[in-house]
Short mmCIF file of C-alpha atoms and ligand atoms in Angstrom, two decimals:
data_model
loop_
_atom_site.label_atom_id
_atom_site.label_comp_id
_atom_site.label_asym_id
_atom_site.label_seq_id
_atom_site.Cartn_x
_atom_site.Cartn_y
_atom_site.Cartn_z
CA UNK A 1 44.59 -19.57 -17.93
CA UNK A 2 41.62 -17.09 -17.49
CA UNK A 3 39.73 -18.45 -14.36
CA UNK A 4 36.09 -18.15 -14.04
CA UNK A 5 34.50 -16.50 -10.43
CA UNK A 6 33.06 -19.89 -9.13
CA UNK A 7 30.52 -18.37 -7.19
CA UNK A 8 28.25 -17.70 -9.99
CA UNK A 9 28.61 -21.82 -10.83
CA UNK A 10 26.87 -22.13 -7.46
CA UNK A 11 23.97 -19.93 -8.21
CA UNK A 12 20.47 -22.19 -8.66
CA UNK A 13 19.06 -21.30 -12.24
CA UNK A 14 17.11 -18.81 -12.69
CA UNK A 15 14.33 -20.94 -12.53
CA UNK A 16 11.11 -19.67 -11.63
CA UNK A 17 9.80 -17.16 -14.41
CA UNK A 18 11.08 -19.24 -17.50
CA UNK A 19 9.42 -21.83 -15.73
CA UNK A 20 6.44 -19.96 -15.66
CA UNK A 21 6.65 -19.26 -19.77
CA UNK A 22 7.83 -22.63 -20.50
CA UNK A 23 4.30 -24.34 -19.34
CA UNK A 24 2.55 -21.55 -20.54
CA UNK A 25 3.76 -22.22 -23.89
CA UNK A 26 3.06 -25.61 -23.77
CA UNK A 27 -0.72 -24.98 -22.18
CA UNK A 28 -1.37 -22.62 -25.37
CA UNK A 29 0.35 -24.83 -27.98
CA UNK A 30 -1.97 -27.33 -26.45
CA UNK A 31 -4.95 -25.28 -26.08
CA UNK A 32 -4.47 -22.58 -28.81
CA UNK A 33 -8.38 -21.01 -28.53
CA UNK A 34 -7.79 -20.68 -24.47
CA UNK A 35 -6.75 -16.95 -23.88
CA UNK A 36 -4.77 -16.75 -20.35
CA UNK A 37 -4.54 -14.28 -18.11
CA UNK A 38 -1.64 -13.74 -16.86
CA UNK A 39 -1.77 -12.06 -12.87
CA UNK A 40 2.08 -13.28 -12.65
CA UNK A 41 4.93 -11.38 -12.90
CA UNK A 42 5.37 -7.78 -10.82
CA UNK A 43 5.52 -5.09 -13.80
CA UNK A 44 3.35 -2.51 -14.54
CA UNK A 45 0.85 -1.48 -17.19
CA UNK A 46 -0.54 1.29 -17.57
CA UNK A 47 0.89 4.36 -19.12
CA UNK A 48 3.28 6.98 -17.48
CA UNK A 49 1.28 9.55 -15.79
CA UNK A 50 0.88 13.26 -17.93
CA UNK A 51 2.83 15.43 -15.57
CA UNK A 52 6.15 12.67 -16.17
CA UNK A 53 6.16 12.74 -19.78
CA UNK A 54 5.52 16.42 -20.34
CA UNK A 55 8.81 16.81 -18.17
CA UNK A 56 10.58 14.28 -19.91
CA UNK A 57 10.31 15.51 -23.23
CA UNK A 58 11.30 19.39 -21.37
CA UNK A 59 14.21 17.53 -20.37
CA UNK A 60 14.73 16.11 -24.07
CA UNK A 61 13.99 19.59 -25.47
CA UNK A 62 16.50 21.72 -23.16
CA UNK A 63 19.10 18.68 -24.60
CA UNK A 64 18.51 19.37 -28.24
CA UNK A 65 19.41 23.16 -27.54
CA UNK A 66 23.24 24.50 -27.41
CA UNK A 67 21.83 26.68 -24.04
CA UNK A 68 20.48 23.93 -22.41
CA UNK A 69 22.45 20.70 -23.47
CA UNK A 70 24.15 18.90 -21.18
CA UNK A 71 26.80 16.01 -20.32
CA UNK A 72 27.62 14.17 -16.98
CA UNK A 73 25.61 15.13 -14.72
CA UNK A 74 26.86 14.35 -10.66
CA UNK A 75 26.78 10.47 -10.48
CA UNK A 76 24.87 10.78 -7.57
CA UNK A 77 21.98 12.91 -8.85
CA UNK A 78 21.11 16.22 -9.78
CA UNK A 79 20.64 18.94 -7.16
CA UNK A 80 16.57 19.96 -8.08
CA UNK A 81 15.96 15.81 -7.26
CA UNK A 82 17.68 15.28 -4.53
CA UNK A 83 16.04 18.13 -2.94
CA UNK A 84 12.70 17.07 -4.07
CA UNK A 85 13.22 13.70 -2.38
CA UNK A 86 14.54 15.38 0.94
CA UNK A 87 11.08 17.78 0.63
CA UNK A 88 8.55 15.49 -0.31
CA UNK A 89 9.07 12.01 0.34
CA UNK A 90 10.60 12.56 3.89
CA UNK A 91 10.10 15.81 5.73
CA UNK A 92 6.35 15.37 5.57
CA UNK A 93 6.99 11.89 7.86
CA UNK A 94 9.36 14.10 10.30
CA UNK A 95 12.15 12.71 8.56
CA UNK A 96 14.96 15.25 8.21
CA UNK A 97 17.77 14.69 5.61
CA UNK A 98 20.66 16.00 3.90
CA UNK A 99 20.90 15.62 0.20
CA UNK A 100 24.08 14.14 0.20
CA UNK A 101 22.72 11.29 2.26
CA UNK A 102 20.38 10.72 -1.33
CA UNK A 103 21.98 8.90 -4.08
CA UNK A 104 19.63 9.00 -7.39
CA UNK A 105 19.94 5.36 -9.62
CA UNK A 106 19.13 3.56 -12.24
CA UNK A 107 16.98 0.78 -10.01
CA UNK A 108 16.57 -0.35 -6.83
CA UNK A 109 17.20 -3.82 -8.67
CA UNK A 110 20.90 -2.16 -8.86
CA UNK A 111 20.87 -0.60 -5.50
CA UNK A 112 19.89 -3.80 -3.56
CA UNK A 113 21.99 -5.59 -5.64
CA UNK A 114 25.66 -3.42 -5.35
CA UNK A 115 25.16 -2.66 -2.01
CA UNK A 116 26.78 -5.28 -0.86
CA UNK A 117 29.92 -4.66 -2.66
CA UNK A 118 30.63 -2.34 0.45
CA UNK A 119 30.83 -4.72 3.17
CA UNK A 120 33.59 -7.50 4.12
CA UNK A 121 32.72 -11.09 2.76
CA UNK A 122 33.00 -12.79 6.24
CA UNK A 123 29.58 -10.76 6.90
CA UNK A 124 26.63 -12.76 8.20
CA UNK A 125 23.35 -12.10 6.31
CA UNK A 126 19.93 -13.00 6.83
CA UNK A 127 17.23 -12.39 4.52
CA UNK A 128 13.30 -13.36 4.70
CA UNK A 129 11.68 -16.48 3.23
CA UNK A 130 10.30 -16.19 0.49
CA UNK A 131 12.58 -13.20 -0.72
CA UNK A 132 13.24 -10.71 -3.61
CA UNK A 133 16.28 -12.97 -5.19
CA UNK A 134 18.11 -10.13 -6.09
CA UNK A 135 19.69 -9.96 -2.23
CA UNK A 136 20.34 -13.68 -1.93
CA UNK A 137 21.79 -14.39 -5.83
CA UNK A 138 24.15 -10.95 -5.42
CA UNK A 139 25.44 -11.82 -2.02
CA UNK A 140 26.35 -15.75 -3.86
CA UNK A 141 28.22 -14.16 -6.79
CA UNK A 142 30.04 -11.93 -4.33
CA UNK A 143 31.08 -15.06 -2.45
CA UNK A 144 29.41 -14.69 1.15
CA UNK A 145 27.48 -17.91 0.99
CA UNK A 146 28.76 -21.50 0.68
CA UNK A 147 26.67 -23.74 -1.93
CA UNK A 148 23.52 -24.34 -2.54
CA UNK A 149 20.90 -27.04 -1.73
CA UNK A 150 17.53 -28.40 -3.47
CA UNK A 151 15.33 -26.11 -1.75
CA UNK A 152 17.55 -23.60 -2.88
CA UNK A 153 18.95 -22.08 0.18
CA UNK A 154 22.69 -21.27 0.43
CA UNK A 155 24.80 -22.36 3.15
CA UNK A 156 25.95 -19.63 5.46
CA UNK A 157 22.57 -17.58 4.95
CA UNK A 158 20.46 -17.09 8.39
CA UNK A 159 16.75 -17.63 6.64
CA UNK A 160 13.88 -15.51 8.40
CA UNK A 161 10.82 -17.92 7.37
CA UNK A 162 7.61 -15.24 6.72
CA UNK A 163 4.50 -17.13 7.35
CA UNK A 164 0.61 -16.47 9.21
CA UNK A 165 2.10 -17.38 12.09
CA UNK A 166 4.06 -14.59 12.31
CA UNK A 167 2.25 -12.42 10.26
CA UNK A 168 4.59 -12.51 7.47
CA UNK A 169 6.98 -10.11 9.70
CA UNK A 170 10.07 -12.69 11.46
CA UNK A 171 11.39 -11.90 14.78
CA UNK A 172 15.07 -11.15 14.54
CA UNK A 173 17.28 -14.33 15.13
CA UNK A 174 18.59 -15.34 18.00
CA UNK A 175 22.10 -15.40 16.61
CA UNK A 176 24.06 -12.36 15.75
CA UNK A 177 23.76 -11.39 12.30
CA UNK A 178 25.46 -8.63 10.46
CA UNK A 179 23.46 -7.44 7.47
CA UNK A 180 19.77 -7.64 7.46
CA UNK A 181 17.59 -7.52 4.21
CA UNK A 182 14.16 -6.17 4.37
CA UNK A 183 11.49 -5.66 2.42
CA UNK A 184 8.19 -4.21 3.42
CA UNK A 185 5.73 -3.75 2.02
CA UNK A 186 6.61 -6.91 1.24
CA UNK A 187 7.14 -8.56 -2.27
CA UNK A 188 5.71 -11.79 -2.27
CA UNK A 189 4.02 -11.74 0.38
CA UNK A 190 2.19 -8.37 -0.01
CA UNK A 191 2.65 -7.28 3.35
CA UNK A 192 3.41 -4.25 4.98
CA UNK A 193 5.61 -3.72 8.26
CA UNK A 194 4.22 -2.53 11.80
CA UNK A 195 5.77 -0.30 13.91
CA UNK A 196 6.51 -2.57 17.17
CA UNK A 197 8.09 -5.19 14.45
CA UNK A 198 10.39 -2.38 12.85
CA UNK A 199 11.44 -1.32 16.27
CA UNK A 200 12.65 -4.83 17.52
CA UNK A 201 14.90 -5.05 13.99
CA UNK A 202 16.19 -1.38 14.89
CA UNK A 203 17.31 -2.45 18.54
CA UNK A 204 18.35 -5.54 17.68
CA UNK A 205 20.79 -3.59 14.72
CA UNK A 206 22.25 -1.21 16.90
CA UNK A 207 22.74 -4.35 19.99
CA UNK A 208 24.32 -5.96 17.70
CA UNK A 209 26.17 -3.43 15.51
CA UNK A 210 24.53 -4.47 11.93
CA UNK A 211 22.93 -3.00 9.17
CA UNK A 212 19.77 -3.07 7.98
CA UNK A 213 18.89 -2.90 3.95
CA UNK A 214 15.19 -2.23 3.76
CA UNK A 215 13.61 -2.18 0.75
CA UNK A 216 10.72 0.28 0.19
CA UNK A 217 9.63 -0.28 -3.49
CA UNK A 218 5.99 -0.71 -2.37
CA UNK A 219 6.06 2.22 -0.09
CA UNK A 220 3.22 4.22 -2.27
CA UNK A 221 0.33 1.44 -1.78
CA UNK A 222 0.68 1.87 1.64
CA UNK A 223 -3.31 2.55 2.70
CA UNK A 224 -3.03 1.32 6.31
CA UNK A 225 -2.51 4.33 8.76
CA UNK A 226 -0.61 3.08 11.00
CA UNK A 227 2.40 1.01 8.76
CA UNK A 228 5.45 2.99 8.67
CA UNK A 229 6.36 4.61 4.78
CA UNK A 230 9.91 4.69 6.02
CA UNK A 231 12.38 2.96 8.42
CA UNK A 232 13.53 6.44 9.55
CA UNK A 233 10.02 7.22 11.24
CA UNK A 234 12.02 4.19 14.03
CA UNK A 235 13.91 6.39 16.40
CA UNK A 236 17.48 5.13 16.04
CA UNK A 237 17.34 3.87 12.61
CA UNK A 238 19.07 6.33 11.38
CA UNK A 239 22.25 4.68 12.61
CA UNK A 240 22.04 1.31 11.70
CA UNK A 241 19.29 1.52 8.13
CA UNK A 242 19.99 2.06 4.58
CA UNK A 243 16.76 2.77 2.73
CA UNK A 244 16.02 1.46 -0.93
CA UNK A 245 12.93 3.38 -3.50
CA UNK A 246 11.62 3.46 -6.56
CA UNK A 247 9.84 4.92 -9.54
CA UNK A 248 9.30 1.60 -10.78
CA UNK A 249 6.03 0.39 -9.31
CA UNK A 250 4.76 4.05 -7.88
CA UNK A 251 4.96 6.30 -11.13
CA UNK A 252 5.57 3.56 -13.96
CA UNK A 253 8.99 4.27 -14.56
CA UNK A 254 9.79 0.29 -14.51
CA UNK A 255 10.78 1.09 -18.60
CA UNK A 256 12.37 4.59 -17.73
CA UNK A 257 14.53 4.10 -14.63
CA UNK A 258 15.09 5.55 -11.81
CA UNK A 259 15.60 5.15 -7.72
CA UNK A 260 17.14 6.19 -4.91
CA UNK A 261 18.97 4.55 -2.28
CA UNK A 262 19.24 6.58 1.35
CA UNK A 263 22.48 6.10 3.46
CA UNK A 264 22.58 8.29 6.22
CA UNK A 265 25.86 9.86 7.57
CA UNK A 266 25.32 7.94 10.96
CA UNK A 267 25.64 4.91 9.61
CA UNK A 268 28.89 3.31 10.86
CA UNK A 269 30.12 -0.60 9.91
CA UNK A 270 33.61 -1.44 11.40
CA UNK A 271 36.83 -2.34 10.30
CA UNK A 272 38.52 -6.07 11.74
CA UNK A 273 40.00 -3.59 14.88
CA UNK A 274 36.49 -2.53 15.54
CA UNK A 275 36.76 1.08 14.36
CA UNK A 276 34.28 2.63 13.01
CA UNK A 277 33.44 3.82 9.81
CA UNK A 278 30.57 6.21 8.35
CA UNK A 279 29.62 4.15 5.16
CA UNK A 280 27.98 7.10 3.30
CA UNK A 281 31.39 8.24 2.28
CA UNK A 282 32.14 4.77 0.76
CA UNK A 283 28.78 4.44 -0.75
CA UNK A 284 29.70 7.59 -2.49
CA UNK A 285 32.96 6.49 -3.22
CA UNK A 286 31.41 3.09 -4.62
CA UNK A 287 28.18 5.03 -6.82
CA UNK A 288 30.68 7.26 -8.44
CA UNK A 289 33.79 5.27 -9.28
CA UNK A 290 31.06 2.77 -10.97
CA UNK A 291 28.31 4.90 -11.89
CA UNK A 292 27.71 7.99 -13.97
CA UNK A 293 24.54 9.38 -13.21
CA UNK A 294 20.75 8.66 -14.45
CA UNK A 295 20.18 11.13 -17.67
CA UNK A 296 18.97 14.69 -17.41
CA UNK A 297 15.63 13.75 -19.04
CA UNK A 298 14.74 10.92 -16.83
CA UNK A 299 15.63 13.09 -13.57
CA UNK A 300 13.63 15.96 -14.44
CA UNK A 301 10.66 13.71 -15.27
CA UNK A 302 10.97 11.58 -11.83
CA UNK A 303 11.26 15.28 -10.28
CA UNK A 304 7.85 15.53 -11.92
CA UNK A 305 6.32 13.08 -9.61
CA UNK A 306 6.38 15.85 -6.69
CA UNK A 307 4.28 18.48 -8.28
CA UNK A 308 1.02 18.65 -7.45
CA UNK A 309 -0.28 17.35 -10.91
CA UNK A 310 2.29 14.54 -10.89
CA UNK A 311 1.40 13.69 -7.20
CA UNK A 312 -2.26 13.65 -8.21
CA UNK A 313 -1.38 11.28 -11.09
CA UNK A 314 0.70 8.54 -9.44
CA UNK A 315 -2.17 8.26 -6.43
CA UNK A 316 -4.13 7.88 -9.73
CA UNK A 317 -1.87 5.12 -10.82
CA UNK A 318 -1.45 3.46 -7.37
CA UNK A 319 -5.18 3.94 -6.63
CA UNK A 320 -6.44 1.92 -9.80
CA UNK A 321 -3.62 -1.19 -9.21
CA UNK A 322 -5.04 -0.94 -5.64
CA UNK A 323 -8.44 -1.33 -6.71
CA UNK A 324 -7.38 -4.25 -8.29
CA UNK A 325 -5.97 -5.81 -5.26
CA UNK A 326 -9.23 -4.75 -3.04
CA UNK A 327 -11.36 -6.68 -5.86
CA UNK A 328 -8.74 -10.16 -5.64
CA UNK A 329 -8.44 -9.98 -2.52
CA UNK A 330 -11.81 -9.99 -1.58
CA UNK A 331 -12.89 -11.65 -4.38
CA UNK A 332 -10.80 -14.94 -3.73
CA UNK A 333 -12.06 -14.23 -0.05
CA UNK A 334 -15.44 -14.73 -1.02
CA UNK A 335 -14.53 -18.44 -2.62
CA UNK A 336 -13.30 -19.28 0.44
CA UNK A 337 -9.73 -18.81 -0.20
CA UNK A 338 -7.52 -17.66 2.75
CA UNK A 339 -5.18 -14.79 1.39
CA UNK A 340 -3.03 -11.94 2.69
CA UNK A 341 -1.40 -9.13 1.41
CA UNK A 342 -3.09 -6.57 -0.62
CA UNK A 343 -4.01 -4.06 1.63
CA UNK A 344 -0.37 -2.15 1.54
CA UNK A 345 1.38 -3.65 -1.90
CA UNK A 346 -0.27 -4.41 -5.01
CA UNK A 347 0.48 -8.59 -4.30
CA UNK A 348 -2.04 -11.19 -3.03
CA UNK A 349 -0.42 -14.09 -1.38
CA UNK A 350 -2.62 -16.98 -0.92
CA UNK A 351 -2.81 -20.08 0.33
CA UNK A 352 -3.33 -22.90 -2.23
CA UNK A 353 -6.53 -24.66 -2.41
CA UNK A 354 -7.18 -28.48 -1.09
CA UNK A 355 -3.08 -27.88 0.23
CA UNK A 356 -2.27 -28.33 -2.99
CA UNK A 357 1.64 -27.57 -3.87
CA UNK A 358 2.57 -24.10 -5.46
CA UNK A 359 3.37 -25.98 -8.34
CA UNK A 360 0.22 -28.18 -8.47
CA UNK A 361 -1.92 -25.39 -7.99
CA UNK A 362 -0.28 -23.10 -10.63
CA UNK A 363 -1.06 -26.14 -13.27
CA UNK A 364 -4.47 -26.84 -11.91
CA UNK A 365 -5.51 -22.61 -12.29
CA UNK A 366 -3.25 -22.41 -15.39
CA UNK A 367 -5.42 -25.94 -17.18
CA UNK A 368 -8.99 -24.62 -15.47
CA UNK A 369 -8.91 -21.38 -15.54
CA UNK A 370 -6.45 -20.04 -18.01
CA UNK A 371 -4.91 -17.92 -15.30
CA UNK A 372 -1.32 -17.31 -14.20
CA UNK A 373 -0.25 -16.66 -11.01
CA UNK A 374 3.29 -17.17 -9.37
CA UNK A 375 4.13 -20.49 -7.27
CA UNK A 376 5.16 -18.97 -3.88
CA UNK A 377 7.55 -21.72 -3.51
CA UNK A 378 9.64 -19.92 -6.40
CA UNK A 379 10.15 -17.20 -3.77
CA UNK A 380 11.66 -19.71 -1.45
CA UNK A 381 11.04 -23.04 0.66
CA UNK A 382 8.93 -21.38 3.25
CA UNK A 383 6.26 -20.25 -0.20
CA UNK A 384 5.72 -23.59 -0.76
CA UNK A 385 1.79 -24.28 -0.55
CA UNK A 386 1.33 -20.56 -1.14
CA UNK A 387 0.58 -18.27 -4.81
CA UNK A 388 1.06 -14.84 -5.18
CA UNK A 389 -1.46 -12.69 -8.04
CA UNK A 390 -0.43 -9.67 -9.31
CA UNK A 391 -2.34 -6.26 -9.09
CA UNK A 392 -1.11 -4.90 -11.91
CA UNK A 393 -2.82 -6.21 -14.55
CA UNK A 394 -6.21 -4.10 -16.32
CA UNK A 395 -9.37 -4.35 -14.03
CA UNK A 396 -11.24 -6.50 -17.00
CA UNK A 397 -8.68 -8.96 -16.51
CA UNK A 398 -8.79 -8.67 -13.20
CA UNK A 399 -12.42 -9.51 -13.29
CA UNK A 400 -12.64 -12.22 -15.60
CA UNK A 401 -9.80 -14.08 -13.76
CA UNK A 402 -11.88 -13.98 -10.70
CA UNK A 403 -14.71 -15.09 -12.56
CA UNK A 404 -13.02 -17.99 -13.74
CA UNK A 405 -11.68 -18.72 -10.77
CA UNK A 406 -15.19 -18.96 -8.90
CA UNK A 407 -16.50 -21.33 -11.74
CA UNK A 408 -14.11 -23.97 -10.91
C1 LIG B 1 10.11 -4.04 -8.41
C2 LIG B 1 10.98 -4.12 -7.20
C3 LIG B 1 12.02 -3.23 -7.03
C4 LIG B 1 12.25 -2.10 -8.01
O1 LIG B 1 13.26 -2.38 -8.88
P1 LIG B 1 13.72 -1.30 -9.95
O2 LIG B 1 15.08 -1.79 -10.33
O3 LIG B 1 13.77 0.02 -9.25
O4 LIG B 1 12.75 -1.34 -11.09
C5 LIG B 1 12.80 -3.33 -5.89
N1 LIG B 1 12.54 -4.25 -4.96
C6 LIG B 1 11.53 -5.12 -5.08
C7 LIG B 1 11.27 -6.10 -4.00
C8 LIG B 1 10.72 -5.08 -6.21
O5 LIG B 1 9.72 -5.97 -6.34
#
């Protein structure tokens, strides 16, 4: 009899976005002359920048020709991007890497997600609340969590709670944990990591022999100066970090695909004996046994986003979504809301009016206003009473949510 993996019966539905649809549905079945906005879900909109798609179709055209047509490419990325990466996004930050420490994907969705696959089950993790729930629901199916309760938090799961009080950015725990999710700048919560913070996680990593998973998908709207763009500006990190990007949000390539994940040759987790091993090697061993490479096309137009036109395009990009945030942010500021975020990420998190719940307050600007937003408690227990808007919607819809919002 074919047995089922159990762990994915103790996975919570995936509740929060069909929730989302479902009473948005039934507001405009209600209501069908109200036209909502919807500031809600973290995908962008507008186009992909020039320089991208004029690579991308001289990535298509070489294809089409017997000269230039080609198959497999290395699972772990061709040569021209993994350079790229190693020139642009980290030497300028007095970063120095190889390229075989840069492994080219399909998503950071994927990377955050397999990641795990490398490390023993008995592993403690601790991840932030409210979180990404690709890093929780991954580590359930993989079995390194006992069940589930109403709040949805999994037994066996250290939970960081993010919240003013500690300006979104949690102290490491006081008990040992293994493997450390991070994510800054921050999705929900819109907030972007300080150095002193980063270098407490670092020590307390290397103290404790664990790994930290940091998640930079938001690493282009950083505006503050002083917020690092990568873990590796930490002295040290090197030897306890794995680093996570993406085209997604940066260059539009949410519909395209493509990422990178950084594991540096320090990097050491141990074996039961407490002998060490370098985890790049397995990484590699893991990305090419179950992974054969991004496409030709998609890698030369990625490789796009590094020359000067293409860089000049995405700050385009990044600098319009940002505008967006400046203009919620201060807009909701102005009504006397109390909200964070925005400065670094392209997500305001704010605090509900009246206290409402996440819940009550998505109905009451969903019925009022005709605007979506995402209940922070959908991000985890320690959301509840918050909202987060989106930045990535078009600035007229931008505006006339905030106008709506002020006439209520
Ligand atoms: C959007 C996002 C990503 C990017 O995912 P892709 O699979 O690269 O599109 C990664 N992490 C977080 C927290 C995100 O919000």
């Amino acid at each position: 009899m074919i047995k089922i993996n159990e762990h994915y019966l103790k996975l919570k539905a995936g509740y929060l976005f069909p929730e989302i649809a479902r009473r948005c549905a039934a507001f405009q079945e209600g209501h069908p002359e109200a036209s909502i906005i919807r500031l809600g879900i973290g995908d962008v909109t507008l186009p992909l920048p020039g320089a991208v798609v004029e690579a991308f179709q001289d990535g298509v055209g070489e294809m089409a020709g017997a000269k230039g047509f080609r198959g497999y490419g290395p699972e772990q990325g061709y040569g021209f991007l993994r350079q790229a990466i190693v020139d642009h996004e980290y030497r300028p930050r007095n970063v120095e890497l190889d390229c075989d420490e840069v492994f080219v994907s399909d998503g950071s969705k994927c990377d955050t997600g397999n990641i795990q696959e490398i490390f023993g089950l008995e592993n403690r993790l601790a991840v932030c609340d409210p979180v990404y729930p690709v890093y929780v629901d991954t580590n359930v199916m993989a079995g390194r969590t006992g069940p589930g309760d109403e709040s949805g938090r999994y037994q066996g799961i250290v939970y960081l709670a993010c919240t003013p009080e500690n300006n979104f950015r949690p102290a490491p725990p006081q008990k040992p944990v293994d493997l450390i999710y991070l994510c800054y700048p921050n999705n929900p919560t819109g907030v972007a990591a300080d150095k002193a913070h980063l270098c407490k996680w670092v020590e307390y990593a290397r103290e404790n022999r664990a790994i930290i998973l940091y998640d930079a998908a938001y690493e282009a709207f950083i505006t503050s100066s002083d917020a690092p763009h990568s873990i590796y500006e930490i002295p040290g990190a090197k030897e306890v970090a794995i680093e996570f990007r993406s085209y997604s949000k940066s260059a539009g390539f949410t519909g395209v695909r493509c990422a990178f994940a950084v594991v540096p040759k320090q990097v050491k987790a141990y074996t039961a004996s407490g002998e060490p091993v370098a985890v790049n090697p397995i990484w590699n061993r893991r990305h090419c046994t179950k992974f054969n490479g991004v496409s030709y096309p998609v890698q030369r137009a990625a490789a796009a986003v590094y020359s000067e036109a293409g860089k000049q395009q995405v700050r385009g990009l990044v600098d319009y979504y940002m505008e967006n945030a400046r203009l919620i942010r201060e807009g909701l500021a102005e009504l006397g809301y109390t909200v964070y975020g925005g400065v670094d990420a392209p997500y305001i998190w704010l605090k509900t009016a009246k206290g409402m719940a996440s819940w009550a307050f998505f109905d009451h600007l969903l019925e009022t206003a005709h605007v979506v937003g995402t209940p922070g408690v959908g991000f985890g227990p320690a959301g509840e009473g918050f909202f987060r808007l989106s930045a990535f919607g078009d600035r007229e819809n931008v505006q006339a949510a905030l106008e709506r919002i002020g006439r209520l």
